[in-house]
GROMACS .gro file of C-alpha atoms in nm:
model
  225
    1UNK     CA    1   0.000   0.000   0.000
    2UNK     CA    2   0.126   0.359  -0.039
    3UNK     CA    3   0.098   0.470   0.277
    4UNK     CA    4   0.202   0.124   0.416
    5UNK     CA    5   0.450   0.250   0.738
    6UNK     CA    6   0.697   0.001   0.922
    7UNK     CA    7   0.598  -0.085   1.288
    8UNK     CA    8   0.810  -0.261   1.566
    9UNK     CA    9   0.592  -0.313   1.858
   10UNK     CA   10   0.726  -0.400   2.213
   11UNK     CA   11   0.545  -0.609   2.463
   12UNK     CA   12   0.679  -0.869   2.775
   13UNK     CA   13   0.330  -0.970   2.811
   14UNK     CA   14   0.102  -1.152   2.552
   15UNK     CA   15  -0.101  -0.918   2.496
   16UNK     CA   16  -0.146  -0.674   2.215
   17UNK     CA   17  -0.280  -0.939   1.942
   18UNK     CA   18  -0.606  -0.802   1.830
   19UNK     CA   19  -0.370  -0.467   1.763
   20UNK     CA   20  -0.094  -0.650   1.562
   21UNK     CA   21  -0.395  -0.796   1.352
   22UNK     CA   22  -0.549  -0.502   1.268
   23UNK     CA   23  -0.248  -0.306   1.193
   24UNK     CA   24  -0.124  -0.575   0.944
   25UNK     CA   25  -0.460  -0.567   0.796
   26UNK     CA   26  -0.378  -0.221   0.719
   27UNK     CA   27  -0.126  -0.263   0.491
   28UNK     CA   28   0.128  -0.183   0.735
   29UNK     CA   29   0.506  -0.414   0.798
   30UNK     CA   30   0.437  -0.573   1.179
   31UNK     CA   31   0.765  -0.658   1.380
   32UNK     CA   32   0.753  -0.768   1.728
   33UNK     CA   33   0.952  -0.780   2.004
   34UNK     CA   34   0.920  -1.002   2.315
   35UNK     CA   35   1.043  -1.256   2.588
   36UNK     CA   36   1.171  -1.550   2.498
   37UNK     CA   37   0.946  -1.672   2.764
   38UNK     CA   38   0.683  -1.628   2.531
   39UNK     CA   39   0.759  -1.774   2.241
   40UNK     CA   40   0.498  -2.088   2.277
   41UNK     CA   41   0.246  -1.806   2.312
   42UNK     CA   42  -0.024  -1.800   2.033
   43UNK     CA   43   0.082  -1.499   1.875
   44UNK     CA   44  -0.087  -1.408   1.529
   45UNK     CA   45   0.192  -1.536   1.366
   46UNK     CA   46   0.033  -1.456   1.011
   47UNK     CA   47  -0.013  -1.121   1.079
   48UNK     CA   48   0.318  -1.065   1.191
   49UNK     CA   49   0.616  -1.013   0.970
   50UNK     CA   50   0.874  -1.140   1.243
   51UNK     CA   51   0.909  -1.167   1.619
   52UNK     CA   52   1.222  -1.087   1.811
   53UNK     CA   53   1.278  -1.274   2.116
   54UNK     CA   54   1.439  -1.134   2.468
   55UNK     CA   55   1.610  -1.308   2.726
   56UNK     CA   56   1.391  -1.216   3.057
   57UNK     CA   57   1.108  -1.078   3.195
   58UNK     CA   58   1.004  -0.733   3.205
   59UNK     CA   59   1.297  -0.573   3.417
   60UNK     CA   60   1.550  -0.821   3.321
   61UNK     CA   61   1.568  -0.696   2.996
   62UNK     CA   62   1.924  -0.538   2.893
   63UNK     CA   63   1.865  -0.203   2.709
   64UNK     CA   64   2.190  -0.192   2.580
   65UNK     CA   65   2.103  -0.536   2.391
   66UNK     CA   66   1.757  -0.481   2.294
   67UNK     CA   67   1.910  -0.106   2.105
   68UNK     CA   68   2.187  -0.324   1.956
   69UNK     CA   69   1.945  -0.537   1.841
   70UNK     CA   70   1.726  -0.315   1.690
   71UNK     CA   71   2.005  -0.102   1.526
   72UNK     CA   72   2.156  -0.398   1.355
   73UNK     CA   73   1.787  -0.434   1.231
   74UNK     CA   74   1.772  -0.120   1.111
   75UNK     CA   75   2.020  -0.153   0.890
   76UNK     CA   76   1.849  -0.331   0.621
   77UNK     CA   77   1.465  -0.200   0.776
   78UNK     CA   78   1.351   0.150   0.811
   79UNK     CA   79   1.149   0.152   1.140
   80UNK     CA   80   0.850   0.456   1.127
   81UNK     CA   81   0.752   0.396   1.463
   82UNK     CA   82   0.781   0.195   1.821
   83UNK     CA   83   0.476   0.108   1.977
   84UNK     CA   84   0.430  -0.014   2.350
   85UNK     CA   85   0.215  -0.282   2.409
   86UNK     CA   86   0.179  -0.283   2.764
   87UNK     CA   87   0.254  -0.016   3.082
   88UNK     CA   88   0.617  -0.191   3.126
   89UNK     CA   89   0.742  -0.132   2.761
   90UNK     CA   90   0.651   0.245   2.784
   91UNK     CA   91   1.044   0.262   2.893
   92UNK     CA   92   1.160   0.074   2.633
   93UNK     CA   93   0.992   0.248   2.362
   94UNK     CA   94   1.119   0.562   2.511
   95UNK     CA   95   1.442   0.423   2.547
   96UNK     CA   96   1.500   0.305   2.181
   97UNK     CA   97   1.291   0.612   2.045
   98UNK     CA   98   1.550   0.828   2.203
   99UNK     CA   99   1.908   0.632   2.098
  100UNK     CA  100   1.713   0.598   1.725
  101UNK     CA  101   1.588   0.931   1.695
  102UNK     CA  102   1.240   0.746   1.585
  103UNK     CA  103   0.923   1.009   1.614
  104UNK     CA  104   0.716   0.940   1.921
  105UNK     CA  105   0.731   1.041   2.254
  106UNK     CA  106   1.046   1.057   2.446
  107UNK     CA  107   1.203   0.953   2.793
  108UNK     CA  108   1.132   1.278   2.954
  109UNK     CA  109   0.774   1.290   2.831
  110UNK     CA  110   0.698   0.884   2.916
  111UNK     CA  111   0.826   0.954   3.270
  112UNK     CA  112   0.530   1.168   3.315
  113UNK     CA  113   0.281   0.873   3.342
  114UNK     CA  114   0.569   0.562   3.423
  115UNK     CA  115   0.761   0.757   3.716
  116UNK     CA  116   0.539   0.848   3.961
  117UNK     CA  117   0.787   1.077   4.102
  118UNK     CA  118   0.794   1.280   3.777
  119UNK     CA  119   0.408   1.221   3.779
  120UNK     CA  120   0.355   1.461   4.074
  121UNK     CA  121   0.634   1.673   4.010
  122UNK     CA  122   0.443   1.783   3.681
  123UNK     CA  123   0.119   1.769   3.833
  124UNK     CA  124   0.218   1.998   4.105
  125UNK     CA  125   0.383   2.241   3.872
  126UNK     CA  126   0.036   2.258   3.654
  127UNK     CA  127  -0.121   2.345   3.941
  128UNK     CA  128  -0.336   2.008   3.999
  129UNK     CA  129  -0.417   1.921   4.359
  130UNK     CA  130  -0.274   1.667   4.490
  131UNK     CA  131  -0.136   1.443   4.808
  132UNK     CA  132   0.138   1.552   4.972
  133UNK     CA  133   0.436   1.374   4.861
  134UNK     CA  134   0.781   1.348   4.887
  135UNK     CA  135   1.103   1.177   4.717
  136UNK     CA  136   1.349   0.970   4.916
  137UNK     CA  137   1.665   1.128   4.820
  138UNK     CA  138   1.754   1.317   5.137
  139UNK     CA  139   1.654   1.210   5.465
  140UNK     CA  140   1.595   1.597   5.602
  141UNK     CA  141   1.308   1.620   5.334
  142UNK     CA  142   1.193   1.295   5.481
  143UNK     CA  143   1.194   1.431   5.856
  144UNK     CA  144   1.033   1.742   5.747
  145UNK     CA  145   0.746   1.548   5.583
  146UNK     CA  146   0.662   1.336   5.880
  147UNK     CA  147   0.683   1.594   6.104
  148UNK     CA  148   0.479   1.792   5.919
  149UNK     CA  149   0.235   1.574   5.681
  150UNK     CA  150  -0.057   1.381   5.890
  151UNK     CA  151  -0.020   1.002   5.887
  152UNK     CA  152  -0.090   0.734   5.736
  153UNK     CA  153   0.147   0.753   5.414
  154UNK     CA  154   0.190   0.515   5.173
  155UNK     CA  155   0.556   0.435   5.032
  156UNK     CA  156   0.519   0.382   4.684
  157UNK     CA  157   0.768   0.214   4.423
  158UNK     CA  158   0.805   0.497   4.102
  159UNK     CA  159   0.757   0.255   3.852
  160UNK     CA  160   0.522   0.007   3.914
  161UNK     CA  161   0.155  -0.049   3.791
  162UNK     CA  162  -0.122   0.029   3.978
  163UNK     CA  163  -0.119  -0.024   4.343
  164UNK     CA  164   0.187  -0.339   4.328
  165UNK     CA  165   0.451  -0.332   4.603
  166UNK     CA  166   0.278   0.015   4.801
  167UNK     CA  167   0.336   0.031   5.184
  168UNK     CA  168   0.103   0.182   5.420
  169UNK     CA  169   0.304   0.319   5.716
  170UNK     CA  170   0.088   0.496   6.026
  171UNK     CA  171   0.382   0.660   6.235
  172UNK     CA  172   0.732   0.780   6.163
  173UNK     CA  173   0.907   0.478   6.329
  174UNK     CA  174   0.786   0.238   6.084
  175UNK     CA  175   0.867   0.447   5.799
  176UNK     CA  176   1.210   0.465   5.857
  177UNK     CA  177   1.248   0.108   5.904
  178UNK     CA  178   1.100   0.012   5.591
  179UNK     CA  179   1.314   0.272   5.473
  180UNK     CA  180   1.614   0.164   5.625
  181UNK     CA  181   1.545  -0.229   5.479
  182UNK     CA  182   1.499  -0.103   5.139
  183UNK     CA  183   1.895  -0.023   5.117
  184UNK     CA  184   1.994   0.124   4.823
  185UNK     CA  185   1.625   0.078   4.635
  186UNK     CA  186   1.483   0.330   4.855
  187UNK     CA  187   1.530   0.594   4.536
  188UNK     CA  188   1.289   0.392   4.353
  189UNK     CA  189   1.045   0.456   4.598
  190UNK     CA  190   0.846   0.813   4.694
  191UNK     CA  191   0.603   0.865   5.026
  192UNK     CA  192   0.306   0.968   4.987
  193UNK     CA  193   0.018   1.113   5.195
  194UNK     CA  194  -0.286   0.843   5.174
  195UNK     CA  195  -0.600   0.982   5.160
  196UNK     CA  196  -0.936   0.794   5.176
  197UNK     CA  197  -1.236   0.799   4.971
  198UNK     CA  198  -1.375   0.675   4.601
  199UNK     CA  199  -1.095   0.605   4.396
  200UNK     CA  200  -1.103   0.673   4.049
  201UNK     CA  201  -0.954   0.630   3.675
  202UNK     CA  202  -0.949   0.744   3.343
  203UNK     CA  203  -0.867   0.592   3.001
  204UNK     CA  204  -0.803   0.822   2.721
  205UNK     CA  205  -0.674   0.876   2.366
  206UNK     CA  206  -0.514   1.216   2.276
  207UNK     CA  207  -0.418   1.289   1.909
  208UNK     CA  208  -0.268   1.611   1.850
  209UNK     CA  209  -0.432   1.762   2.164
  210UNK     CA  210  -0.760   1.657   2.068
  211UNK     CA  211  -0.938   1.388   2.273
  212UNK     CA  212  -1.023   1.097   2.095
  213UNK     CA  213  -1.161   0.847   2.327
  214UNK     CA  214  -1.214   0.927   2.744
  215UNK     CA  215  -1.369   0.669   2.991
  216UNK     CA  216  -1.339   0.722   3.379
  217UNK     CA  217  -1.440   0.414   3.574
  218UNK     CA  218  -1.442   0.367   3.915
  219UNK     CA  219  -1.289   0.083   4.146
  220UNK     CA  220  -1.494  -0.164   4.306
  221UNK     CA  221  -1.311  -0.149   4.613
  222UNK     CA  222  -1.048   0.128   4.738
  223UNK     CA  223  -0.721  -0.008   4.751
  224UNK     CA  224  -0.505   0.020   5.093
  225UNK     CA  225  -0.844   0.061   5.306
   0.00000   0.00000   0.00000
């Protein structure tokens, strides 16, 4: 087709397949790229021009291989664009996007909805409300924020999905021991004031500031309550 585009989609989940489908059945070149622990999975093989496997799961991926990978491949295949099938690839999209210098949105920009650091840093500077929070770089910030922030806080890991690996902590005691036993991973983490109520989330698809597609559901049940 003439407007058939080259697309080498990332994902260390199966997952994705009624995507890869559709975008082969429009005209467009399908690559994929996931664990090798997923090869048995039933991709849609015929709608796939080839799959790429990775050693590991999800973290265990090496960056520095997957981008030598995918520059060797680019030297006989002109990628137009890297698409993330799951939360967890967001990085690696970013990642290669960057190194390639393939359209699409950068590490900076992806940290905005992967980092939840970053997350709250931007919200906060767009003047959204939200929890008090704090990162766990220096341990006078982290005084300060007890002593002055209400308990219960949750500790939160930056990059994980949804509520996976939080900690609710109700007095300044325990927070430094979980603190203390995270070692060196406590910069992957953030505190957090927890506030109760309804908890809520939206779904959306933005193309070139416009909104596509919105839908805000609510949980069933809160988590951490």
């Amino acid at each position: 087709m003439e407007n058939s585009k080259t697309f080498l989609c990332i994902s260390n989940y199966f997952k994705g397949s009624d995507f890869l489908i559709n975008l082969k059945k429009s005209g467009n070149k399908v690559y994929l790229v996931t664990s090798e622990k997923l090869r048995d999975k039933p991709w849609p093989h015929h709608y796939i021009d080839e799959i790429f496997y990775m050693e590991g799961q999800d973290v265990d991926w090496n960056l520095e291989h997957l981008l030598l990978g995918v520059g060797n491949f680019m030297k006989s295949t002109k990628i137009d664009a890297i698409v993330a099938l799951d939360d967890y690839d967001v990085e690696k999209a970013t990642y290669l996007r960057e190194n390639l210098r393939i359209d699409g949105m950068g590490q900076t920009t992806g940290r905005y909805f992967r980092d939840k650091l970053a997350m709250r840093m931007r919200a906060k500077s767009c003047g959204i409300p939200i929890p008090a929070f704090c990162s766990l770089y220096n341990d006078h910030d982290i005084n300060t924020f007890a002593d002055t922030i209400e308990a219960p806080w949750v500790l939160k890991p930056r990059s994980e999905a949804s509520a996976s690996g939080i900690i609710k902590v109700f007095d300044k005691e325990s927070l430094w021991i979980h603190i203390n036993e995270m070692g060196n991973n406590r910069f992957k983490y953030l505190i957090e004031q927890f506030k109760p109520g309804d908890v809520y989330h939206c779904d959306s698809l933005i193309s070139e500031s416009k909104v596509i597609f919105s839908l805000t559901s609510k949980y069933l049940a809160t988590p951490m309550e």
